[in-house]
Amino acid sequence: MKLKIGVMGSGLEKSEQHIPKKSMQLAYSVGREIARHNCVLVNGACGGIPYESSRGAKGADGFVMGVSPAENLHEHVHKYKFPVDVYDLIIYTGFGFKGRNVVNVTNCDAVIVVGGHVGTLNEFTIAYDEGMVIGIMRGSGGIADFIDKIIKIVSKKTGAKVIYDRDPHELVKKVIIAIMQREEETEKIMLPRSYKKCKLC
């Protein structure tokens, strides 16, 4: 089964000019790297950073899953004015933004934060509190550039593994390695001592 990696970032549209061009470029590159590593990209099915990451994944023939705050396709398009063109699958939660964020994050094996504002901070705190693997795209602006300070202020150990890097390729690679290491540790705990993997596995 493919790993699912979420990209969390501001969903504001380009026309509002609140998202730096560099952040959008990094989001595209992160999405592309997720697809190149044969992982499923998951995001909030909206514009801005999530949309750019989806474009990057689709450009590399990846599979993209969106998690929408809307109840159905009509509401997704007409009420929220969110895109559908870059998604292979959209889950309609009907939970609004805050409820959607929980579903979005908890359906991932890990998340990567690129830029972002208050909604992204909400997604980060959900992932952090759940003890997940979290990648932080250094230099992407917004919340991403303050995560280390936020963690110090929170001063709470949750088991989350937070990984920082300025290079999209390296960040995605490190996140995948961290997920696999966790899976191996879990397997050691769950399997009896007498169990041995066959040579073909």
C-alpha positions as semicolon CSV with decimal commas, in nm:
position;residue;x (nm);y (nm);z (nm)
1;M;0,000;0,000;0,000
2;K;0,132;0,345;-0,090
3;L;0,220;0,593;0,180
4;K;-0,004;0,899;0,208
5;I;0,176;1,228;0,264
6;G;-0,021;1,546;0,328
7;V;0,082;1,894;0,222
8;M;-0,051;2,161;0,457
9;G;-0,039;2,529;0,363
10;S;-0,247;2,836;0,298
11;G;-0,546;2,783;0,072
12;L;-0,570;3,148;-0,032
13;E;-0,588;3,213;-0,403
14;K;-0,299;3,359;-0,603
15;S;-0,506;3,663;-0,695
16;E;-0,516;3,770;-0,330
17;Q;-0,136;3,798;-0,339
18;H;-0,091;3,678;0,018
19;I;0,122;3,378;-0,077
20;P;0,482;3,450;-0,181
21;K;0,586;3,315;-0,520
22;K;0,867;3,118;-0,355
23;S;0,616;2,939;-0,131
24;M;0,410;2,837;-0,433
25;Q;0,720;2,709;-0,613
26;L;0,826;2,507;-0,310
27;A;0,473;2,362;-0,279
28;Y;0,486;2,253;-0,643
29;S;0,826;2,090;-0,589
30;V;0,714;1,911;-0,272
31;G;0,410;1,770;-0,454
32;R;0,628;1,657;-0,741
33;E;0,872;1,483;-0,506
34;I;0,588;1,305;-0,324
35;A;0,470;1,163;-0,657
36;R;0,824;1,074;-0,766
37;H;0,864;0,873;-0,447
38;N;0,547;0,680;-0,540
39;C;0,340;0,821;-0,254
40;V;-0,018;0,953;-0,254
41;L;-0,050;1,328;-0,201
42;V;-0,325;1,438;0,039
43;N;-0,441;1,796;0,097
44;G;-0,741;2,017;0,169
45;A;-0,874;2,021;-0,188
46;C;-0,847;2,400;-0,210
47;G;-0,645;2,668;-0,391
48;G;-0,310;2,819;-0,298
49;I;-0,040;2,593;-0,153
50;P;-0,251;2,272;-0,165
51;Y;-0,342;2,334;-0,529
52;E;0,019;2,399;-0,630
53;S;0,135;2,083;-0,455
54;S;-0,135;1,892;-0,644
55;R;-0,018;2,039;-0,975
56;G;0,334;1,925;-0,894
57;A;0,218;1,572;-0,816
58;K;0,005;1,547;-1,129
59;G;0,297;1,674;-1,335
60;A;0,487;1,368;-1,213
61;D;0,194;1,130;-1,278
62;G;0,107;1,108;-0,909
63;F;-0,222;1,028;-0,735
64;V;-0,385;1,318;-0,548
65;M;-0,655;1,288;-0,282
66;G;-0,841;1,598;-0,163
67;V;-1,033;1,629;0,163
68;S;-1,304;1,892;0,124
69;P;-1,497;2,085;0,391
70;A;-1,803;2,063;0,165
71;E;-2,089;1,812;0,180
72;N;-2,081;1,737;-0,193
73;L;-1,937;1,839;-0,528
74;H;-2,190;2,119;-0,581
75;E;-2,105;2,283;-0,249
76;H;-1,734;2,226;-0,307
77;V;-1,745;2,415;-0,636
78;H;-2,018;2,675;-0,581
79;K;-2,000;2,759;-0,209
80;Y;-1,630;2,719;-0,144
81;K;-1,522;2,781;-0,505
82;F;-1,259;2,509;-0,475
83;P;-1,094;2,330;-0,771
84;V;-1,150;1,975;-0,891
85;D;-0,919;1,951;-1,193
86;V;-0,609;1,821;-1,015
87;Y;-0,775;1,561;-0,791
88;D;-0,812;1,190;-0,856
89;L;-1,033;1,150;-0,549
90;I;-1,215;1,403;-0,330
91;I;-1,360;1,309;0,008
92;Y;-1,652;1,536;0,102
93;T;-1,663;1,565;0,480
94;G;-1,938;1,823;0,528
95;F;-1,754;1,928;0,845
96;G;-1,645;2,280;0,747
97;F;-1,284;2,388;0,771
98;K;-1,195;2,285;1,128
99;G;-1,362;1,944;1,103
100;R;-1,208;1,893;0,759
101;N;-0,863;1,961;0,902
102;V;-0,890;1,670;1,144
103;V;-0,994;1,428;0,867
104;N;-0,730;1,569;0,636
105;V;-0,441;1,524;0,880
106;T;-0,541;1,191;1,034
107;N;-0,575;1,029;0,692
108;C;-0,202;1,083;0,633
109;D;0,103;0,879;0,730
110;A;0,290;1,210;0,761
111;V;0,239;1,575;0,676
112;I;0,460;1,844;0,530
113;V;0,401;2,209;0,620
114;V;0,469;2,467;0,348
115;G;0,414;2,832;0,445
116;G;0,065;2,870;0,587
117;H;-0,148;3,083;0,816
118;V;-0,395;3,005;1,098
119;G;-0,558;2,708;0,921
120;T;-0,218;2,551;0,864
121;L;-0,130;2,610;1,229
122;N;-0,446;2,418;1,319
123;E;-0,338;2,130;1,094
124;F;0,013;2,132;1,242
125;T;-0,115;2,120;1,601
126;I;-0,343;1,826;1,515
127;A;-0,049;1,636;1,363
128;Y;0,182;1,731;1,651
129;D;-0,069;1,629;1,916
130;E;-0,122;1,297;1,735
131;G;0,252;1,231;1,750
132;M;0,293;1,214;1,372
133;V;0,594;1,253;1,144
134;I;0,593;1,618;1,032
135;G;0,811;1,775;0,764
136;I;0,875;2,150;0,771
137;M;0,970;2,326;0,448
138;R;1,230;2,577;0,563
139;G;1,224;2,914;0,386
140;S;0,864;2,879;0,268
141;G;0,738;3,162;0,489
142;G;0,430;3,181;0,710
143;I;0,379;2,932;0,993
144;A;0,650;2,699;0,860
145;D;0,925;2,944;0,955
146;F;0,803;2,964;1,316
147;I;0,732;2,599;1,396
148;D;1,045;2,550;1,607
149;K;0,948;2,848;1,824
150;I;0,589;2,722;1,855
151;I;0,714;2,383;1,974
152;K;0,931;2,548;2,240
153;I;0,637;2,758;2,363
154;V;0,403;2,458;2,374
155;S;0,660;2,256;2,569
156;K;0,474;1,927;2,529
157;K;0,620;1,591;2,429
158;T;0,379;1,401;2,205
159;G;0,609;1,161;2,024
160;A;0,590;1,371;1,707
161;K;0,901;1,364;1,489
162;V;0,958;1,704;1,330
163;I;1,197;1,718;1,034
164;Y;1,332;2,040;0,880
165;D;1,493;2,095;0,540
166;R;1,522;2,362;0,271
167;D;1,534;2,118;-0,018
168;P;1,202;1,958;-0,126
169;H;1,367;1,636;-0,245
170;E;1,563;1,590;0,078
171;L;1,264;1,678;0,295
172;V;1,033;1,426;0,129
173;K;1,304;1,159;0,141
174;K;1,367;1,219;0,513
175;V;0,994;1,210;0,589
176;I;0,954;0,876;0,408
177;I;1,254;0,728;0,591
178;A;1,105;0,840;0,925
179;I;0,770;0,675;0,841
180;M;0,942;0,350;0,743
181;Q;1,153;0,351;1,060
182;R;0,839;0,386;1,269
183;E;0,674;0,101;1,083
184;E;0,976;-0,121;1,145
185;E;0,973;-0,036;1,516
186;T;0,601;-0,113;1,538
187;E;0,653;-0,443;1,356
188;K;0,923;-0,548;1,606
189;I;0,687;-0,478;1,896
190;M;0,387;-0,653;1,737
191;L;0,555;-0,968;1,604
192;P;0,654;-1,264;1,827
193;R;1,027;-1,320;1,885
194;S;1,015;-1,645;1,690
195;Y;0,896;-1,466;1,375
196;K;1,144;-1,443;1,090
197;K;1,096;-1,268;0,759
198;C;1,133;-1,486;0,453
199;K;1,420;-1,396;0,220
200;L;1,179;-1,287;-0,053
201;C;1,000;-1,026;0,164
